[in-house]
Amino acid sequence: MSIEISRVTTAPAPRGSFLRANPSVLWFMGLLGLFTLGVTILSEGFGIGAISTNLVKILGMTLCLCLIAIAMDVVWGYCGILSLGHFAFFGLGGYAIGMWLMYARTEIVIRDSLGRGTIPPTELEVAEGVAAQIFGVVGSSELPLIWSFAGSLPFQLAMVVLVPGLLALVFGWLAFRSRVTGVYLSILTQAMTLALALYLFQNDTGLRGNNGLSGLQNIPGYQHVPQSVISMWFFWASAVALGAGYLLFAWVVSGKFGSVIRAIRDNEARVRFLGYNVEGYKLFVFTITAVISGIAGALYYPQAGIINPAEIAPIASIYLAVWVAIGGRGRLYGAVIGAASVSLLSSWLTGGGAPNIDLGLFRIVWTDWWLVFLGLGFVAVTLFFPKGMGGLFDYLVRKKP
Amino acid sequence: MSTLLEVSGVSVTFDGFRAINNLSIAIGEPELRAVIGPNGAGKTTFMDIVTGKTRPDTGKVLWGERSIDLLKLSESQIAKAGVGRKFQKPTVFEDQSVHDNLAMALKNKRGPFSVLIWKAAESDRARIVELAEEIGLSDRLAHRAGDLSHGQKQWLEIGMLLAQDPRLLLVDEPAAGMTPAEREHTTDLLKRAAKTRAVVVIEHDMEFIRRLECRVTVLHEGAVLAEGSLDHVTKNQQVIDVYLGR
């Protein structure tokens, strides 16, 4: 034993040993690749058609939820900031891409119908037509200022990253600079997402109020491509994003940076006396996870087809924390396991897929009882398995002293 | 010996209680200084002020050749300027290995971006091995810090301080909970450290102070009561009164 330890002492891990030091990353990539391949082979668009396009969309959306879950795990499980507002960033990413999807598709439709007349339509006529089409539902025909560049895909893609990133940067700077921590910070993030949801619910915000943005599953310029194929494109994109996000975060938390943020989680005052600017680190982690959440949202909503302000209600972010807690905080694959299992179980039980249980005197209707079981499960995990489902892997892999 | 730290006319009040009352202390470089005093004399509060944890109501704390005002800096800036601190209760990061604890304390760039791309250079690795040897934890580098004994945690924290390579070391009760052999080792460590830098030690144990063979400052009710060699201050009637009660 002493020989083993002294070897570690004199020869610390050599360079380029990231994957060797983190075997779970390779495992995760392998399983994600196999899963993607399996779904492709079984899909309607590219395979034998054993699983429906609708199910492909649900699986693709689940991958996006796994991506925001690992972001949540980094900010909460590693850095100790219990953010209950990360779904706000997810929703903003969705809105940013949704604006382009809706605008560009409506523009094609308007050009098509106006083009049938004898005189070709002017650009002004097209723009007015698009505005009337999109905003007729909220009783307006003016294009709001924030839609000025909605016709430009590169601009809206930049917004997917910039809007959540800047909001997180400004909010985080104000909150961390005042040294708001713990429960107070959680409440503050809840207030942020609630305020944003209420703001978006208003018709004059310019994002169609409670109607939200719809028809997002139709990709402008690809109207002829069936949904069975488009759903696979988004599924692949979601899988690539999850893989890349996993690699990025695994790298971020593996080195000295991970060491510092875990130290901040455990005793931030002590980290200050070591000379680290704790607020800067928190802001960095908060912002980068917000950006990844925005990207996850931008991939999720084209698969969901619709986004409205209810999506970023405070409860969504609380669910996110529940997924990560059930899956296991402080390990990235734990967050993936939690998000995937709980969200898939939820759509199975609430979607009528599960048979109701008749107990004679009493009937368990899953759509009603699901949340009760989720709540009980959460309490049970917190009390009996503080490491979550991911903690089970510790029994499989014997850890060295 | 030039003056490194100059605390002058500092007062702090907590809810009407005057914890520090017009305190003035100057520490040279290099110097080993012991600060003693009965409970509530303001010893720990003095360290809190120097490290930026507590802001005084009045007074000045000046640092270094250019007389920088430490009161204007944040905790992390003060630490970066060269003030290291060891707490009364050993505070190491229990969830992480001894190696990672030391690596975090190493004198390197502290910004998020530089830390993100940081790779241990040959000199960093050598320094960690050297430090581990100095604090007697060479065979524990890969262990969780939480698994160490109380005395080993104290040493790890001292090792982290040395890794920071501070110009001023503030050490709060380093020998608490240590065996006699461990105490002796700690005295040697502090004396060696004080050859190249300023070290301020707060301690209750007179035997420990005697072995340090250094200048002693006695605090009482937030002010300096006496200063000088241990023999000198223990002969002081006021000090005897404070310690033995009137």
mmCIF file of C-alpha atoms in Angstrom, chain A residues 59-307:
data_model
loop_
_atom_site.group_PDB
_atom_site.id
_atom_site.type_symbol
_atom_site.label_atom_id
_atom_site.label_comp_id
_atom_site.label_asym_id
_atom_site.label_seq_id
_atom_site.Cartn_x
_atom_site.Cartn_y
_atom_site.Cartn_z
ATOM 1 C CA LEU A 59 -36.291 11.548 -26.616
ATOM 2 C CA GLY A 60 -34.617 14.526 -28.317
ATOM 3 C CA MET A 61 -36.258 16.908 -25.861
ATOM 4 C CA THR A 62 -35.100 14.678 -23.011
ATOM 5 C CA LEU A 63 -31.516 15.049 -24.225
ATOM 6 C CA CYS A 64 -31.935 18.831 -24.027
ATOM 7 C CA LEU A 65 -33.277 18.510 -20.485
ATOM 8 C CA CYS A 66 -30.214 16.398 -19.636
ATOM 9 C CA LEU A 67 -28.024 19.217 -20.963
ATOM 10 C CA ILE A 68 -29.608 21.855 -18.721
ATOM 11 C CA ALA A 69 -29.458 19.344 -15.856
ATOM 12 C CA ILE A 70 -25.663 19.030 -16.111
ATOM 13 C CA ALA A 71 -25.454 22.828 -16.207
ATOM 14 C CA MET A 72 -27.549 22.884 -13.029
ATOM 15 C CA ASP A 73 -25.282 20.265 -11.493
ATOM 16 C CA VAL A 74 -22.218 22.423 -12.116
ATOM 17 C CA VAL A 75 -23.784 25.538 -10.647
ATOM 18 C CA TRP A 76 -25.402 23.769 -7.685
ATOM 19 C CA GLY A 77 -23.690 20.413 -7.127
ATOM 20 C CA TYR A 78 -20.165 21.716 -7.696
ATOM 21 C CA CYS A 79 -20.280 25.437 -6.937
ATOM 22 C CA GLY A 80 -23.005 25.306 -4.285
ATOM 23 C CA ILE A 81 -25.248 28.000 -5.797
ATOM 24 C CA LEU A 82 -28.802 26.647 -5.586
ATOM 25 C CA SER A 83 -30.155 28.546 -8.569
ATOM 26 C CA LEU A 84 -33.907 28.178 -8.917
ATOM 27 C CA GLY A 85 -34.015 30.222 -12.082
ATOM 28 C CA HIS A 86 -32.060 28.395 -14.734
ATOM 29 C CA PHE A 87 -35.190 27.582 -16.723
ATOM 30 C CA ALA A 88 -35.471 31.296 -17.416
ATOM 31 C CA PHE A 89 -32.282 31.017 -19.477
ATOM 32 C CA PHE A 90 -33.602 27.853 -21.133
ATOM 33 C CA GLY A 91 -36.794 29.677 -22.102
ATOM 34 C CA LEU A 92 -34.932 32.732 -23.386
ATOM 35 C CA GLY A 93 -32.866 30.501 -25.673
ATOM 36 C CA GLY A 94 -36.101 28.991 -26.936
ATOM 37 C CA TYR A 95 -37.696 32.393 -27.538
ATOM 38 C CA ALA A 96 -34.619 33.631 -29.399
ATOM 39 C CA ILE A 97 -34.660 30.782 -31.912
ATOM 40 C CA GLY A 98 -38.475 30.713 -31.954
ATOM 41 C CA MET A 99 -38.602 34.316 -33.191
ATOM 42 C CA TRP A 100 -36.572 33.409 -36.279
ATOM 43 C CA LEU A 101 -38.516 30.201 -36.928
ATOM 44 C CA MET A 102 -41.818 32.015 -36.727
ATOM 45 C CA TYR A 103 -40.779 35.112 -38.629
ATOM 46 C CA ALA A 104 -39.000 33.343 -41.477
ATOM 47 C CA ARG A 105 -41.780 30.820 -41.984
ATOM 48 C CA THR A 106 -44.504 33.493 -41.920
ATOM 49 C CA GLU A 107 -42.488 35.562 -44.381
ATOM 50 C CA ILE A 108 -42.407 32.638 -46.827
ATOM 51 C CA VAL A 109 -46.170 32.162 -46.484
ATOM 52 C CA ILE A 110 -46.876 35.900 -46.976
ATOM 53 C CA ARG A 111 -44.583 36.177 -50.019
ATOM 54 C CA ASP A 112 -46.304 33.144 -51.445
ATOM 55 C CA SER A 113 -49.803 34.548 -51.094
ATOM 56 C CA LEU A 114 -48.898 38.112 -52.147
ATOM 57 C CA GLY A 115 -46.885 36.787 -55.069
ATOM 58 C CA ARG A 116 -50.037 35.427 -56.646
ATOM 59 C CA GLY A 117 -51.201 38.992 -57.433
ATOM 60 C CA THR A 118 -50.274 40.749 -60.697
ATOM 61 C CA ILE A 119 -47.885 43.266 -59.136
ATOM 62 C CA PRO A 120 -44.977 41.833 -57.096
ATOM 63 C CA PRO A 121 -45.254 42.897 -53.417
ATOM 64 C CA THR A 122 -42.961 45.582 -51.994
ATOM 65 C CA GLU A 123 -40.744 44.799 -49.000
ATOM 66 C CA LEU A 124 -42.937 47.060 -46.859
ATOM 67 C CA GLU A 125 -46.037 45.120 -47.811
ATOM 68 C CA VAL A 126 -44.317 41.854 -46.912
ATOM 69 C CA ALA A 127 -43.153 43.194 -43.549
ATOM 70 C CA GLU A 128 -46.633 44.511 -42.748
ATOM 71 C CA GLY A 129 -48.177 41.223 -43.769
ATOM 72 C CA VAL A 130 -45.820 39.262 -41.554
ATOM 73 C CA ALA A 131 -46.482 41.562 -38.588
ATOM 74 C CA ALA A 132 -50.242 41.325 -39.029
ATOM 75 C CA GLN A 133 -50.051 37.558 -39.327
ATOM 76 C CA ILE A 134 -47.884 37.059 -36.239
ATOM 77 C CA PHE A 135 -49.409 39.727 -34.002
ATOM 78 C CA GLY A 136 -53.037 39.591 -35.088
ATOM 79 C CA VAL A 137 -53.619 37.205 -32.207
ATOM 80 C CA VAL A 138 -52.749 39.901 -29.666
ATOM 81 C CA GLY A 139 -54.648 42.585 -31.569
ATOM 82 C CA SER A 140 -51.702 44.358 -33.106
ATOM 83 C CA SER A 141 -50.166 44.661 -36.524
ATOM 84 C CA GLU A 142 -46.978 46.492 -35.611
ATOM 85 C CA LEU A 143 -43.720 44.579 -35.515
ATOM 86 C CA PRO A 144 -42.173 45.222 -32.047
ATOM 87 C CA LEU A 145 -38.657 46.609 -31.923
ATOM 88 C CA ILE A 146 -37.153 43.365 -30.602
ATOM 89 C CA TRP A 147 -38.260 41.642 -33.810
ATOM 90 C CA SER A 148 -36.187 44.009 -35.969
ATOM 91 C CA PHE A 149 -33.668 41.306 -36.895
ATOM 92 C CA ALA A 150 -35.941 38.293 -36.418
ATOM 93 C CA GLY A 151 -35.541 37.474 -40.107
ATOM 94 C CA SER A 152 -31.808 36.911 -39.674
ATOM 95 C CA LEU A 153 -30.830 33.437 -38.490
ATOM 96 C CA PRO A 154 -27.244 34.382 -37.502
ATOM 97 C CA PHE A 155 -28.558 37.286 -35.429
ATOM 98 C CA GLN A 156 -31.111 35.161 -33.598
ATOM 99 C CA LEU A 157 -28.544 32.409 -33.051
ATOM 100 C CA ALA A 158 -26.272 34.990 -31.449
ATOM 101 C CA MET A 159 -29.206 36.022 -29.264
ATOM 102 C CA VAL A 160 -29.579 32.398 -28.091
ATOM 103 C CA VAL A 161 -26.192 32.801 -26.413
ATOM 104 C CA LEU A 162 -26.118 36.525 -25.663
ATOM 105 C CA VAL A 163 -29.506 37.117 -24.043
ATOM 106 C CA PRO A 164 -29.231 34.388 -21.361
ATOM 107 C CA GLY A 165 -25.521 35.144 -20.961
ATOM 108 C CA LEU A 166 -26.003 38.871 -20.427
ATOM 109 C CA LEU A 167 -28.988 38.416 -18.125
ATOM 110 C CA ALA A 168 -26.981 35.955 -16.013
ATOM 111 C CA LEU A 169 -23.960 38.261 -16.033
ATOM 112 C CA VAL A 170 -25.907 41.312 -14.856
ATOM 113 C CA PHE A 171 -28.099 39.433 -12.379
ATOM 114 C CA GLY A 172 -25.158 37.446 -11.030
ATOM 115 C CA TRP A 173 -22.943 40.493 -10.743
ATOM 116 C CA LEU A 174 -25.547 42.324 -8.673
ATOM 117 C CA ALA A 175 -26.361 39.310 -6.499
ATOM 118 C CA PHE A 176 -22.851 37.979 -5.863
ATOM 119 C CA ARG A 177 -21.312 41.408 -5.385
ATOM 120 C CA SER A 178 -23.733 41.998 -2.492
ATOM 121 C CA ARG A 179 -22.663 38.588 -1.126
ATOM 122 C CA VAL A 180 -26.163 37.188 -1.236
ATOM 123 C CA THR A 181 -25.839 33.464 -0.570
ATOM 124 C CA GLY A 182 -27.819 30.379 0.392
ATOM 125 C CA VAL A 183 -31.587 30.517 0.664
ATOM 126 C CA TYR A 184 -31.686 34.236 -0.077
ATOM 127 C CA LEU A 185 -29.967 33.737 -3.396
ATOM 128 C CA SER A 186 -32.346 30.886 -4.263
ATOM 129 C CA ILE A 187 -35.317 33.134 -3.535
ATOM 130 C CA LEU A 188 -33.764 35.878 -5.638
ATOM 131 C CA THR A 189 -33.380 33.544 -8.616
ATOM 132 C CA GLN A 190 -36.995 32.416 -8.190
ATOM 133 C CA ALA A 191 -38.057 36.046 -8.221
ATOM 134 C CA MET A 192 -36.053 36.593 -11.401
ATOM 135 C CA THR A 193 -37.705 33.764 -13.306
ATOM 136 C CA LEU A 194 -41.148 34.701 -11.967
ATOM 137 C CA ALA A 195 -40.699 38.333 -12.969
ATOM 138 C CA LEU A 196 -39.543 37.284 -16.425
ATOM 139 C CA ALA A 197 -42.523 34.946 -16.870
ATOM 140 C CA LEU A 198 -44.982 37.659 -15.769
ATOM 141 C CA TYR A 199 -43.316 40.147 -18.092
ATOM 142 C CA LEU A 200 -43.596 37.773 -21.039
ATOM 143 C CA PHE A 201 -47.263 37.107 -20.225
ATOM 144 C CA GLN A 202 -48.066 40.732 -21.114
ATOM 145 C CA ASN A 203 -49.188 41.280 -24.671
ATOM 146 C CA ASP A 204 -47.208 44.491 -25.121
ATOM 147 C CA THR A 205 -43.901 42.766 -24.320
ATOM 148 C CA GLY A 206 -43.883 41.891 -28.000
ATOM 149 C CA LEU A 207 -43.619 38.124 -27.691
ATOM 150 C CA ARG A 208 -47.342 37.339 -28.118
ATOM 151 C CA GLY A 209 -48.181 37.197 -24.423
ATOM 152 C CA ASN A 210 -49.660 33.941 -23.176
ATOM 153 C CA ASN A 211 -50.014 32.638 -26.753
ATOM 154 C CA GLY A 212 -46.264 32.334 -26.943
ATOM 155 C CA LEU A 213 -44.590 31.324 -30.190
ATOM 156 C CA SER A 214 -45.977 28.362 -32.087
ATOM 157 C CA GLY A 215 -45.430 26.251 -35.156
ATOM 158 C CA LEU A 216 -41.750 26.006 -34.265
ATOM 159 C CA GLN A 217 -41.490 22.433 -35.536
ATOM 160 C CA ASN A 218 -41.667 23.736 -39.126
ATOM 161 C CA ILE A 219 -38.265 24.753 -40.377
ATOM 162 C CA PRO A 220 -38.358 27.647 -42.873
ATOM 163 C CA GLY A 221 -37.093 26.534 -46.272
ATOM 164 C CA TYR A 222 -37.577 22.864 -45.455
ATOM 165 C CA GLN A 223 -41.368 22.675 -45.654
ATOM 166 C CA HIS A 224 -41.128 19.721 -48.009
ATOM 167 C CA VAL A 225 -39.083 17.657 -45.531
ATOM 168 C CA PRO A 226 -41.330 15.386 -43.447
ATOM 169 C CA GLN A 227 -41.351 15.703 -39.647
ATOM 170 C CA SER A 228 -39.971 12.180 -39.337
ATOM 171 C CA VAL A 229 -36.720 13.433 -40.878
ATOM 172 C CA ILE A 230 -36.634 16.855 -39.185
ATOM 173 C CA SER A 231 -37.203 15.221 -35.820
ATOM 174 C CA MET A 232 -34.072 13.125 -36.371
ATOM 175 C CA TRP A 233 -32.018 16.198 -37.317
ATOM 176 C CA PHE A 234 -32.942 17.796 -34.014
ATOM 177 C CA PHE A 235 -32.402 14.552 -32.168
ATOM 178 C CA TRP A 236 -28.850 14.338 -33.526
ATOM 179 C CA ALA A 237 -28.203 17.992 -32.810
ATOM 180 C CA SER A 238 -29.416 17.498 -29.231
ATOM 181 C CA ALA A 239 -27.196 14.441 -28.802
ATOM 182 C CA VAL A 240 -24.153 16.339 -30.130
ATOM 183 C CA ALA A 241 -24.931 19.299 -27.870
ATOM 184 C CA LEU A 242 -25.282 17.057 -24.832
ATOM 185 C CA GLY A 243 -22.020 15.276 -25.654
ATOM 186 C CA ALA A 244 -20.160 18.547 -26.178
ATOM 187 C CA GLY A 245 -21.683 20.086 -23.054
ATOM 188 C CA TYR A 246 -20.719 17.028 -21.029
ATOM 189 C CA LEU A 247 -17.135 17.191 -22.279
ATOM 190 C CA LEU A 248 -16.918 20.919 -21.583
ATOM 191 C CA PHE A 249 -18.257 20.674 -18.043
ATOM 192 C CA ALA A 250 -16.256 17.531 -17.260
ATOM 193 C CA TRP A 251 -13.140 19.430 -18.283
ATOM 194 C CA VAL A 252 -14.157 22.539 -16.294
ATOM 195 C CA VAL A 253 -14.784 20.615 -13.072
ATOM 196 C CA SER A 254 -11.885 18.178 -13.362
ATOM 197 C CA GLY A 255 -8.892 20.459 -12.889
ATOM 198 C CA LYS A 256 -7.902 23.122 -10.425
ATOM 199 C CA PHE A 257 -10.942 25.187 -11.408
ATOM 200 C CA GLY A 258 -13.181 22.361 -10.194
ATOM 201 C CA SER A 259 -11.115 22.191 -7.049
ATOM 202 C CA VAL A 260 -11.659 25.901 -6.388
ATOM 203 C CA ILE A 261 -15.414 25.877 -7.033
ATOM 204 C CA ARG A 262 -15.912 22.830 -4.798
ATOM 205 C CA ALA A 263 -13.911 24.661 -2.151
ATOM 206 C CA ILE A 264 -16.220 27.665 -2.590
ATOM 207 C CA ARG A 265 -19.192 25.337 -2.079
ATOM 208 C CA ASP A 266 -17.707 23.960 1.142
ATOM 209 C CA ASN A 267 -16.233 27.124 2.699
ATOM 210 C CA GLU A 268 -16.220 30.267 0.628
ATOM 211 C CA ALA A 269 -14.747 32.475 3.356
ATOM 212 C CA ARG A 270 -11.665 30.251 3.508
ATOM 213 C CA VAL A 271 -11.251 30.459 -0.278
ATOM 214 C CA ARG A 272 -11.225 34.257 0.002
ATOM 215 C CA PHE A 273 -8.339 34.077 2.475
ATOM 216 C CA LEU A 274 -6.436 31.971 -0.044
ATOM 217 C CA GLY A 275 -6.621 34.971 -2.357
ATOM 218 C CA TYR A 276 -9.325 33.822 -4.757
ATOM 219 C CA ASN A 277 -11.985 36.263 -5.856
ATOM 220 C CA VAL A 278 -14.986 34.122 -4.934
ATOM 221 C CA GLU A 279 -17.520 36.424 -6.589
ATOM 222 C CA GLY A 280 -15.667 36.249 -9.906
ATOM 223 C CA TYR A 281 -15.742 32.467 -9.872
ATOM 224 C CA LYS A 282 -19.425 32.351 -9.009
ATOM 225 C CA LEU A 283 -20.210 34.815 -11.767
ATOM 226 C CA PHE A 284 -18.189 32.779 -14.266
ATOM 227 C CA VAL A 285 -19.979 29.544 -13.367
ATOM 228 C CA PHE A 286 -23.413 31.167 -13.241
ATOM 229 C CA THR A 287 -22.955 32.782 -16.652
ATOM 230 C CA ILE A 288 -21.457 29.827 -18.503
ATOM 231 C CA THR A 289 -24.196 27.502 -17.216
ATOM 232 C CA ALA A 290 -26.818 30.067 -18.247
ATOM 233 C CA VAL A 291 -25.395 30.135 -21.772
ATOM 234 C CA ILE A 292 -25.467 26.339 -22.023
ATOM 235 C CA SER A 293 -29.041 26.385 -20.675
ATOM 236 C CA GLY A 294 -29.973 28.840 -23.444
ATOM 237 C CA ILE A 295 -28.496 26.540 -26.076
ATOM 238 C CA ALA A 296 -30.400 23.592 -24.595
ATOM 239 C CA GLY A 297 -33.620 25.621 -24.802
ATOM 240 C CA ALA A 298 -32.945 26.609 -28.415
ATOM 241 C CA LEU A 299 -32.757 22.912 -29.320
ATOM 242 C CA TYR A 300 -35.713 21.897 -27.146
ATOM 243 C CA TYR A 301 -38.466 24.200 -28.358
ATOM 244 C CA PRO A 302 -38.276 23.439 -32.102
ATOM 245 C CA GLN A 303 -38.953 19.847 -31.041
ATOM 246 C CA ALA A 304 -41.736 20.835 -28.653
ATOM 247 C CA GLY A 305 -43.236 23.062 -31.382
ATOM 248 C CA ILE A 306 -44.472 25.747 -29.002
ATOM 249 C CA ILE A 307 -43.102 27.999 -26.286
#
